[in-house]
Coordinates of C-alpha atoms (C1' of nucleotides) in Angstrom, one line a residue:
Chain G
M1419 CA 56.5 24.3 -85.6
T1420 CA 58.3 27.5 -84.6
I1421 CA 57.9 30.9 -86.6
S1422 CA 61.9 30.3 -87.0
E1423 CA 62.0 27.0 -88.5
E1424 CA 59.4 28.2 -91.1
N1425 CA 61.4 30.6 -92.3
Y1426 CA 63.6 28.3 -92.9
L1427 CA 62.0 25.8 -95.0
K1428 CA 60.4 28.3 -96.9
V1429 CA 63.4 30.0 -97.7
I1430 CA 65.8 26.2 -98.1
Y1431 CA 62.5 25.7 -100.5
H1432 CA 62.8 28.8 -102.4
L1433 CA 65.7 28.7 -103.2
S1434 CA 66.0 25.2 -103.7
L1435 CA 63.9 25.9 -107.5
V1436 CA 67.5 27.0 -108.4
S1437 CA 69.6 24.6 -107.1
P1438 CA 68.4 21.8 -106.8
K1439 CA 71.5 19.9 -106.2
G1440 CA 71.6 21.3 -102.1
V1441 CA 71.2 24.5 -101.3
N1442 CA 74.3 26.7 -99.5
T1443 CA 74.2 27.5 -96.1
N1444 CA 75.7 30.9 -96.4
A1445 CA 73.2 31.0 -99.6
I1446 CA 70.5 30.7 -96.8
A1447 CA 72.1 33.4 -94.6
G1448 CA 71.7 36.3 -97.2
M1449 CA 68.1 35.2 -97.8
L1450 CA 67.4 36.0 -94.0
D1451 CA 69.8 38.1 -92.8
T1452 CA 71.3 36.2 -90.5
K1453 CA 74.9 34.6 -90.4
A1454 CA 76.2 31.3 -91.6
S1455 CA 76.4 29.6 -87.7
S1456 CA 72.6 29.8 -87.1
V1457 CA 72.3 28.6 -90.3
T1458 CA 74.0 25.4 -89.2
D1459 CA 72.6 24.9 -86.0
M1460 CA 69.4 25.1 -87.7
L1461 CA 69.8 22.7 -90.4
K1462 CA 71.3 20.5 -87.9
K1463 CA 67.5 20.9 -85.8
L1464 CA 65.5 19.9 -88.9
S1465 CA 67.7 17.7 -90.1
E1466 CA 66.9 15.7 -86.5
K1467 CA 63.3 16.2 -87.4
D1468 CA 63.4 15.4 -90.9
L1469 CA 62.3 17.5 -92.8
V1470 CA 65.7 18.4 -94.7
A1471 CA 68.3 16.0 -95.5
Y1472 CA 71.8 18.2 -93.6
Q1473 CA 75.9 16.3 -94.4
K1474 CA 78.7 19.0 -93.1
Y1475 CA 79.5 21.3 -95.9
Q1476 CA 78.0 20.0 -98.9
G1477 CA 75.0 21.7 -98.7
V1478 CA 71.4 20.7 -97.5
T1479 CA 68.0 19.8 -99.6
L1480 CA 64.4 19.5 -98.6
T1481 CA 63.0 16.2 -97.5
E1482 CA 59.3 14.8 -98.7
N1483 CA 57.9 16.2 -94.9
G1484 CA 60.1 19.3 -95.3
F1485 CA 59.0 20.3 -99.3
R1486 CA 55.2 19.2 -98.0
S1487 CA 55.7 21.6 -94.4
A1488 CA 57.1 24.3 -96.9
K1489 CA 54.7 25.0 -100.1
M1490 CA 51.9 24.9 -97.3
I1491 CA 54.0 27.5 -96.1
V1492 CA 54.0 28.9 -99.6
R1493 CA 50.7 28.4 -99.8
K1494 CA 49.5 30.1 -96.9
H1495 CA 52.2 32.8 -97.2
R1496 CA 50.6 33.7 -101.3
L1497 CA 46.7 33.2 -99.9
W1498 CA 46.4 35.0 -97.2
E1499 CA 48.7 38.2 -100.2
V1500 CA 45.2 37.1 -102.6
F1501 CA 43.2 38.1 -99.5
L1502 CA 45.0 41.5 -98.9
V1503 CA 44.8 42.5 -102.5
E1504 CA 41.1 41.0 -103.2
K1505 CA 39.0 41.9 -100.1
L1506 CA 41.3 44.7 -98.2
G1507 CA 42.5 46.2 -101.4
F1508 CA 46.2 46.5 -101.0
A1509 CA 48.6 47.4 -103.9
W1510 CA 50.4 44.4 -104.7
D1511 CA 53.5 46.5 -104.0
E1512 CA 52.2 46.3 -99.5
V1513 CA 51.7 42.9 -99.6
H1514 CA 54.3 41.3 -98.7
D1515 CA 55.9 41.6 -94.8
I1516 CA 52.0 41.3 -93.9
A1517 CA 51.6 37.5 -95.9
E1518 CA 55.0 36.9 -93.9
E1519 CA 53.8 37.3 -91.0
L1520 CA 50.2 35.7 -91.5
E1521 CA 52.2 32.1 -92.8
H1522 CA 53.1 31.6 -90.0
I1523 CA 49.1 31.2 -88.5
K1524 CA 48.6 27.6 -87.4
S1525 CA 44.7 26.4 -88.3
E1526 CA 44.1 24.3 -91.2
T1527 CA 41.1 25.2 -91.0
L1528 CA 42.0 28.0 -91.4
I1529 CA 43.8 28.5 -95.2
N1530 CA 40.8 26.3 -96.3
K1531 CA 38.0 28.2 -94.9
L1532 CA 40.4 31.4 -96.5
D1533 CA 40.9 29.2 -100.5
E1534 CA 37.5 28.4 -100.1
Y1535 CA 36.7 32.6 -99.8
L1536 CA 38.7 33.7 -102.6
D1537 CA 37.2 31.3 -104.5
F1538 CA 40.1 28.8 -104.9
P1539 CA 42.6 31.3 -107.3
A1540 CA 45.5 29.4 -108.7
F1541 CA 47.6 32.4 -109.1
D1542 CA 48.2 35.5 -105.9
P1543 CA 49.0 39.0 -107.3
H1544 CA 52.7 38.7 -108.2
G1545 CA 51.6 35.6 -111.0
D1546 CA 53.2 33.0 -108.6
P1547 CA 51.1 30.2 -108.4
I1548 CA 49.8 28.2 -105.1
P1549 CA 49.8 25.6 -104.4
D1550 CA 45.9 23.5 -103.5
V1551 CA 45.0 21.2 -100.9
N1552 CA 47.6 19.0 -101.2
G1553 CA 50.8 21.1 -102.3
V1554 CA 49.4 21.1 -106.1
M1555 CA 50.7 24.3 -108.2
K1556 CA 49.2 25.9 -111.7
K1557 CA 52.3 24.9 -113.5
V1558 CA 52.1 27.8 -116.6
N1559 CA 55.1 27.5 -119.5
K1560 CA 56.4 31.6 -119.0
L1561 CA 59.2 33.5 -120.5
L1562 CA 60.9 36.7 -119.6
L1563 CA 59.7 39.3 -121.9
S1564 CA 64.7 39.5 -122.2
E1565 CA 64.0 36.3 -124.6
V1566 CA 60.5 36.7 -126.3
E1567 CA 60.8 36.7 -129.9
I1568 CA 59.7 40.1 -131.8
N1569 CA 56.9 41.4 -133.1
K1570 CA 55.1 39.2 -131.2
E1571 CA 51.5 39.3 -128.4
Y1572 CA 52.8 38.4 -124.9
Q1573 CA 50.6 38.4 -121.8
C1574 CA 52.5 39.7 -118.5
V1575 CA 52.0 37.2 -116.6
G1576 CA 53.8 37.4 -113.3
V1577 CA 56.6 39.2 -112.1
K1578 CA 60.0 37.7 -110.8
D1579 CA 61.4 40.3 -108.0
S1580 CA 58.7 41.3 -106.2
S1581 CA 59.9 44.1 -104.0
S1582 CA 58.2 47.3 -103.8
E1583 CA 61.0 49.3 -105.9
F1584 CA 60.0 46.8 -108.4
L1585 CA 56.2 46.8 -108.1
K1586 CA 56.3 50.5 -108.3
Y1587 CA 57.7 51.4 -111.7
L1588 CA 55.4 49.0 -113.0
D1589 CA 52.4 50.9 -111.6
K1590 CA 54.0 53.7 -113.1
Q1591 CA 54.7 52.6 -116.7
K1592 CA 51.1 50.9 -116.4
I1593 CA 51.8 47.6 -116.4
A1594 CA 50.2 45.5 -114.5
L1595 CA 48.9 41.3 -114.6
G1596 CA 47.5 40.7 -117.7
S1597 CA 48.8 43.9 -119.8
T1598 CA 49.8 42.4 -123.3
F1599 CA 53.5 43.4 -124.7
V1600 CA 55.0 43.9 -128.6
V1601 CA 58.0 43.5 -127.9
K1602 CA 59.8 46.4 -131.4
E1603 CA 62.8 46.6 -131.2
K1604 CA 66.0 44.7 -128.9
E1605 CA 69.0 47.2 -128.6
S1606 CA 71.7 45.0 -129.7
F1607 CA 74.1 47.0 -127.6
D1608 CA 72.9 46.8 -124.7
D1609 CA 69.9 44.6 -125.3
T1610 CA 67.1 47.3 -124.4
L1611 CA 64.1 46.8 -125.9
L1612 CA 61.2 48.9 -127.4
V1613 CA 58.0 47.4 -126.0
E1614 CA 54.4 47.8 -127.5
V1615 CA 52.3 48.7 -123.7
N1616 CA 48.6 49.8 -123.5
S1617 CA 49.7 50.6 -127.6
K1618 CA 51.7 53.4 -126.3
Q1619 CA 55.9 53.0 -126.7
I1620 CA 58.5 52.7 -123.9
T1621 CA 61.7 51.6 -123.4
I1622 CA 62.6 48.8 -121.3
S1623 CA 66.5 48.0 -119.5
N1624 CA 67.3 44.8 -119.5
K1625 CA 67.2 44.4 -115.7
I1626 CA 63.8 45.0 -116.1
A1627 CA 62.8 42.2 -119.0
N1628 CA 64.8 40.3 -117.0
N1629 CA 62.4 40.6 -114.2
L1630 CA 58.6 40.5 -116.4
Y1631 CA 57.5 37.2 -117.3
V1632 CA 55.4 36.9 -119.9
Q1633 CA 53.3 34.6 -122.3
Chain B
M399 CA 56.1 43.8 -78.7
T400 CA 57.2 41.0 -78.8
I401 CA 53.9 38.4 -78.6
S402 CA 54.6 37.4 -75.2
E403 CA 55.0 41.2 -73.6
E404 CA 51.3 41.5 -75.4
N405 CA 49.6 38.9 -74.7
Y406 CA 51.0 39.8 -70.5
L407 CA 49.4 42.9 -71.4
K408 CA 45.6 41.6 -72.5
V409 CA 46.0 40.1 -69.5
I410 CA 46.1 43.1 -67.1
Y411 CA 43.7 44.7 -69.5
H412 CA 41.5 42.1 -69.1
L413 CA 42.2 41.7 -65.2
S414 CA 41.9 45.8 -64.3
L415 CA 38.4 45.9 -65.6
V416 CA 37.7 43.3 -62.2
S417 CA 40.2 44.6 -60.1
P418 CA 40.9 48.8 -60.7
K419 CA 43.5 48.9 -57.4
G420 CA 45.8 46.3 -59.2
V421 CA 46.0 43.7 -60.1
N422 CA 47.5 39.8 -58.5
T423 CA 50.6 38.2 -60.3
N424 CA 49.4 35.4 -59.8
A425 CA 46.0 36.1 -61.3
I426 CA 48.0 36.3 -64.2
A427 CA 49.7 33.4 -63.8
G428 CA 47.0 31.6 -63.7
M429 CA 45.4 33.2 -66.6
L430 CA 48.6 32.6 -68.7
D431 CA 49.1 29.1 -67.4
T432 CA 52.9 30.1 -66.1
K433 CA 54.3 30.5 -62.8
A434 CA 54.2 33.6 -60.4
S435 CA 57.9 34.1 -61.2
S436 CA 58.3 34.1 -64.6
V437 CA 54.7 36.0 -64.1
T438 CA 57.6 38.4 -62.7
D439 CA 60.6 38.3 -64.1
M440 CA 57.9 39.7 -67.0
L441 CA 56.2 43.0 -65.3
K442 CA 59.9 43.7 -64.5
K443 CA 60.0 44.3 -67.9
L444 CA 56.3 45.8 -69.0
S445 CA 57.6 48.7 -65.3
E446 CA 60.5 49.4 -67.5
K447 CA 58.9 50.3 -71.0
D448 CA 56.2 52.1 -69.0
L449 CA 53.8 49.7 -70.0
V450 CA 52.6 48.6 -66.5
A451 CA 52.8 50.3 -63.2
Y452 CA 54.8 48.4 -60.8
Q453 CA 55.1 47.9 -56.8
K454 CA 57.3 45.0 -55.9
Y455 CA 54.1 43.1 -53.4
Q456 CA 51.6 45.5 -54.1
G457 CA 50.3 43.9 -57.4
V458 CA 50.3 46.0 -60.8
T459 CA 48.3 48.4 -63.4
L460 CA 48.2 49.3 -66.0
T461 CA 49.7 52.7 -67.5
E462 CA 47.9 55.0 -70.3
N463 CA 51.0 53.5 -72.8
G464 CA 49.8 50.6 -71.4
F465 CA 45.9 51.2 -72.0
R466 CA 46.5 52.6 -75.1
S467 CA 48.2 49.4 -76.3
A468 CA 46.1 46.8 -74.5
K469 CA 43.3 47.6 -76.4
M470 CA 44.8 47.7 -79.0
I471 CA 45.4 44.2 -79.4
V472 CA 41.6 44.0 -77.7
R473 CA 40.0 45.5 -81.0
K474 CA 42.2 43.3 -83.2
H475 CA 41.7 40.2 -81.6
R476 CA 37.7 40.6 -81.5
L477 CA 38.1 42.3 -85.2
W478 CA 39.7 38.7 -86.5
E479 CA 36.3 36.7 -84.3
V480 CA 34.1 39.2 -86.7
F481 CA 36.2 38.5 -90.0
L482 CA 36.3 34.8 -89.1
V483 CA 32.5 33.8 -88.3
E484 CA 30.7 36.4 -90.7
K485 CA 33.5 35.8 -93.8
L486 CA 35.1 32.1 -93.6
G487 CA 31.9 31.6 -92.3
F488 CA 33.5 29.5 -88.7
A489 CA 31.1 28.8 -85.6
W490 CA 31.2 31.4 -82.9
D491 CA 33.5 28.3 -80.9
E492 CA 36.0 27.9 -83.2
V493 CA 37.1 31.6 -83.0
H494 CA 39.7 32.6 -79.8
D495 CA 42.3 30.7 -80.8
I496 CA 42.8 31.1 -84.1
A497 CA 42.0 35.0 -82.8
E498 CA 44.8 35.1 -80.2
E499 CA 47.5 34.2 -82.5
L500 CA 45.7 37.1 -85.6
E501 CA 46.1 39.3 -83.1
H502 CA 49.3 39.2 -83.2
I503 CA 49.8 40.6 -86.0
K504 CA 51.7 44.0 -86.3
S505 CA 50.7 46.6 -88.5
E506 CA 48.0 49.1 -88.5
T507 CA 46.8 49.8 -92.0
L508 CA 45.4 45.9 -91.7
I509 CA 43.6 46.7 -89.2
N510 CA 41.7 49.0 -90.3
K511 CA 41.6 48.3 -93.7
L512 CA 39.9 45.0 -92.0
D513 CA 37.5 47.3 -89.8
E514 CA 36.7 49.4 -92.9
Y515 CA 36.1 45.5 -94.7
L516 CA 33.7 44.6 -92.2
D517 CA 32.0 47.2 -91.9
F518 CA 32.8 49.1 -88.1
P519 CA 31.7 46.3 -86.2
A520 CA 30.9 47.5 -82.2
F521 CA 30.5 44.0 -81.4
D522 CA 32.1 41.2 -81.1
P523 CA 30.6 37.5 -82.0
H524 CA 30.0 37.3 -78.5
G525 CA 28.9 40.9 -77.6
D526 CA 31.9 41.8 -76.6
P527 CA 32.3 45.9 -77.8
I528 CA 35.1 46.1 -80.6
P529 CA 37.3 49.5 -79.3
D530 CA 37.0 51.2 -82.3
V531 CA 40.7 53.6 -84.2
N532 CA 40.7 55.8 -80.9
G533 CA 40.1 53.1 -78.6
V534 CA 36.6 54.0 -78.4
M535 CA 34.2 51.5 -77.5
K536 CA 30.6 51.4 -77.4
K537 CA 28.6 51.2 -73.7
V538 CA 25.8 48.3 -72.6
N539 CA 23.8 48.8 -70.0
K540 CA 23.4 44.8 -70.1
L541 CA 22.4 42.3 -66.6
L542 CA 22.6 39.7 -65.9
L543 CA 20.3 36.9 -67.1
S544 CA 20.4 36.6 -63.6
E545 CA 19.6 39.2 -62.3
V546 CA 17.0 40.2 -63.9
E547 CA 12.7 41.0 -63.1
I548 CA 9.9 38.0 -63.7
N549 CA 8.2 37.9 -66.6
K550 CA 9.7 40.7 -67.8
E551 CA 11.7 40.9 -71.9
Y552 CA 15.0 40.9 -72.4
Q553 CA 17.2 40.3 -75.6
C554 CA 20.6 38.0 -75.4
V555 CA 23.9 40.1 -76.1
G556 CA 26.9 38.7 -74.9
V557 CA 28.0 35.7 -72.9
K558 CA 30.9 36.5 -70.1
D559 CA 32.4 32.6 -70.7
S560 CA 33.5 32.5 -73.9
S561 CA 34.3 28.5 -73.6
S562 CA 33.5 26.7 -76.2
E563 CA 31.7 24.2 -73.5
F564 CA 29.4 26.7 -73.0
L565 CA 29.0 28.3 -76.0
K566 CA 28.3 24.5 -77.6
Y567 CA 26.0 24.4 -75.0
L568 CA 24.3 27.5 -76.1
D569 CA 24.3 26.3 -79.2
K570 CA 22.1 23.1 -78.3
Q571 CA 19.5 24.9 -76.8
K572 CA 19.1 27.4 -79.8
I573 CA 20.8 30.3 -77.9
A574 CA 21.8 33.1 -79.6
L575 CA 22.5 37.0 -79.4
G576 CA 19.5 38.5 -80.2
S577 CA 17.5 35.7 -78.4
T578 CA 14.6 37.0 -76.6
F579 CA 14.0 35.9 -72.4
V580 CA 11.4 35.9 -70.6
V581 CA 12.2 34.6 -67.2
K582 CA 8.7 33.0 -65.9
E583 CA 10.2 32.0 -62.2
K584 CA 12.8 31.3 -60.0
E585 CA 13.5 28.4 -57.6
S586 CA 14.3 30.8 -54.7
F587 CA 16.4 27.4 -53.5
D588 CA 19.5 27.0 -56.1
D589 CA 18.0 29.6 -58.0
T590 CA 17.3 28.0 -61.3
L591 CA 15.1 30.0 -63.4
L592 CA 12.3 28.0 -66.1
V593 CA 13.0 30.6 -68.9
E594 CA 10.6 31.2 -72.0
V595 CA 13.3 31.5 -75.2
N596 CA 12.3 31.0 -78.4
S597 CA 8.2 30.4 -77.1
K598 CA 9.8 27.1 -75.8
Q599 CA 10.4 27.2 -71.8
I600 CA 13.7 26.0 -70.7
T601 CA 15.7 25.5 -67.3
I602 CA 18.2 27.5 -67.2
S603 CA 20.6 26.9 -63.9
N604 CA 21.6 29.4 -61.8
K605 CA 25.6 29.3 -63.7
I606 CA 24.1 29.2 -67.1
A607 CA 22.2 32.6 -65.6
N608 CA 25.5 34.4 -64.2
N609 CA 27.3 34.1 -68.0
L610 CA 24.2 35.6 -70.4
Y611 CA 24.3 39.1 -70.9
V612 CA 20.7 40.8 -71.5
Q613 CA 19.6 44.0 -71.5
Chain R
dA395 C1' 49.6 40.1 -31.0
dT396 C1' 51.7 36.6 -33.4
dA397 C1' 52.1 32.1 -35.6
dA398 C1' 50.6 29.7 -39.4
dA399 C1' 49.6 30.2 -44.7
dT400 C1' 49.5 32.8 -48.7
dT401 C1' 52.1 35.5 -52.1
dT402 C1' 55.7 37.2 -54.4
dT403 C1' 60.1 38.2 -55.0
dT404 C1' 65.0 36.1 -55.5
dA405 C1' 68.6 33.6 -57.4
dG406 C1' 70.0 30.2 -60.7
dT407 C1' 69.2 26.8 -64.5
dT408 C1' 67.0 25.5 -68.8
dT409 C1' 65.1 26.3 -74.4
dT410 C1' 65.5 28.4 -78.7
dG411 C1' 68.2 31.0 -81.8
dT412 C1' 71.4 34.3 -82.5
dC413 C1' 76.1 36.2 -82.6
dT414 C1' 81.9 36.4 -82.5
dA415 C1' 85.6 34.4 -83.1
dA416 C1' 88.8 30.2 -84.2
dA417 C1' 89.3 26.5 -87.0
dT418 C1' 88.3 23.3 -90.0
dT419 C1' 86.8 21.9 -94.7
dT420 C1' 86.2 23.1 -99.2
dT421 C1' 87.0 25.2 -103.7
dT422 C1' 90.0 28.6 -106.8
dA423 C1' 93.9 29.5 -109.1
dT424 C1' 98.6 29.7 -109.8
Chain T
dA1204 C1' 100.1 19.9 -106.9
dT1205 C1' 99.6 23.3 -103.4
dA1206 C1' 98.9 27.7 -102.1
dA1207 C1' 95.7 31.5 -101.3
dA1208 C1' 91.0 32.3 -100.6
dA1209 C1' 85.6 30.7 -99.7
dA1210 C1' 82.7 29.3 -97.7
dT1211 C1' 81.2 26.2 -93.7
dT1212 C1' 81.7 24.4 -88.9
dT1213 C1' 82.1 24.7 -84.0
dA1214 C1' 83.0 26.2 -79.2
dG1215 C1' 81.3 29.8 -76.6
dA1216 C1' 78.7 32.8 -75.4
dC1217 C1' 74.7 35.9 -74.8
dA1218 C1' 68.9 37.5 -74.3
dA1219 C1' 64.8 36.2 -73.8
dA1220 C1' 60.7 33.8 -72.2
dA1221 C1' 61.3 30.3 -69.0
dC1222 C1' 61.0 27.3 -65.0
dT1223 C1' 61.7 25.7 -59.6
dA1224 C1' 63.3 25.8 -54.8
dA1225 C1' 64.4 28.7 -51.2
dA1226 C1' 63.6 33.6 -49.5
dA1227 C1' 61.4 37.6 -48.8
dA1228 C1' 57.1 39.7 -47.7
dT1229 C1' 52.2 40.2 -46.9
dT1230 C1' 47.8 38.4 -45.2
dT1231 C1' 44.6 35.6 -42.1
dA1232 C1' 43.9 32.9 -38.3
dT1233 C1' 43.9 32.3 -33.6

DNA sequence: ATAAATTTTTAGTTTTGTCTAAATTTTTAT
DNA sequence: ATAAAAATTTAGACAAAACTAAAAATTTAT
């Protein structure tokens, strides 16, 4: 598989989690920063290789083969992110682009040895689950901070948006995976939250609360 | 720089060490398993980017830019090899192909953090010197085993051929970096050596002796 | 010194992945 | 229900990096 094919598969995988009925050409083009016509071309190729089920104008889904391959790419990406943060000391907002390159390194043995070296982590530095050697992921019953009950205690277990800007904002607020949250008040006008984090009270916008997973 | 351009630079670098006056088109084609005509095309491109000095029919040399870039690729390759052997437990004959892919990962920060994580190694698992962040390599006064004096003690410090077949042969003979050699006899007919290694006497062909560096 | 052999370059194609522009299909809105 | 809008596909082109076959330059051998 070429790097380009792998990137398409990965994007289709991520979009499938949101639209399991079929992923749009335009959505794929948007994620890959390319044109819809290029996407059509690639979907035909992936279809011929039995990695996606593609019907003109009807969107695309992953075949079993494609799903397995996509999960292996995600596995590589997330394991490399763990390596970069845990072993090399990168911050959690610095690792995405490097992992985008590392995920395309071909060796199976490499990734399994890396997995072992990292002690078989189940989650990456952003709280996303890492598929094991068989593609199985730990399932977590997580909620968005925007959906939690008032005055109950929650732990931060992940971020929905892992852009550098958002992660840096969290760093500034001293919010990290494992931080304890208690929502004290919810402003009904704009859904802004008054939250206790690290025994300090801060105000959190609805946009932020919609991108923080807790448990 | 594309992966292909990087591979050409690396090969020209290695061939330059043997033919500093200029590297042949055919030699490059041989190393890259490609055709001479493809090499000509690429040399024109590298020349336009001021990475090589190229004159039709006259071979090619690296410019200062090209030399610097080539050394950085070699640095990456060798640091990744150290990582694979020291941290992930690969054997020294298994790492070359994986490092060929890893050497093309773009981040400067990554490679400098990896260097630090590995404790700034000066040599890779085959005894080849690793350029530091400024491109400087430790120089070693090494000899080929085929050139040493009789009954003097030497240490194995590297291999000239790092093909899997040769390295596996060395494993079988329990020869590794650091092994002590004493040449007891040299057969003048075919230059076969009788060598004491690990306090056992073994016979070593001239071809083998020509691929083992000692000090 | 010149012919033969070798090496290198040129010219013209191919493949992969992209693009633009135009055509077609599907969806949305009246 | 049909026209307008949006999404998608097709057709044709391009750049990168490779190839083959033929031409040109250099080297070698007599």
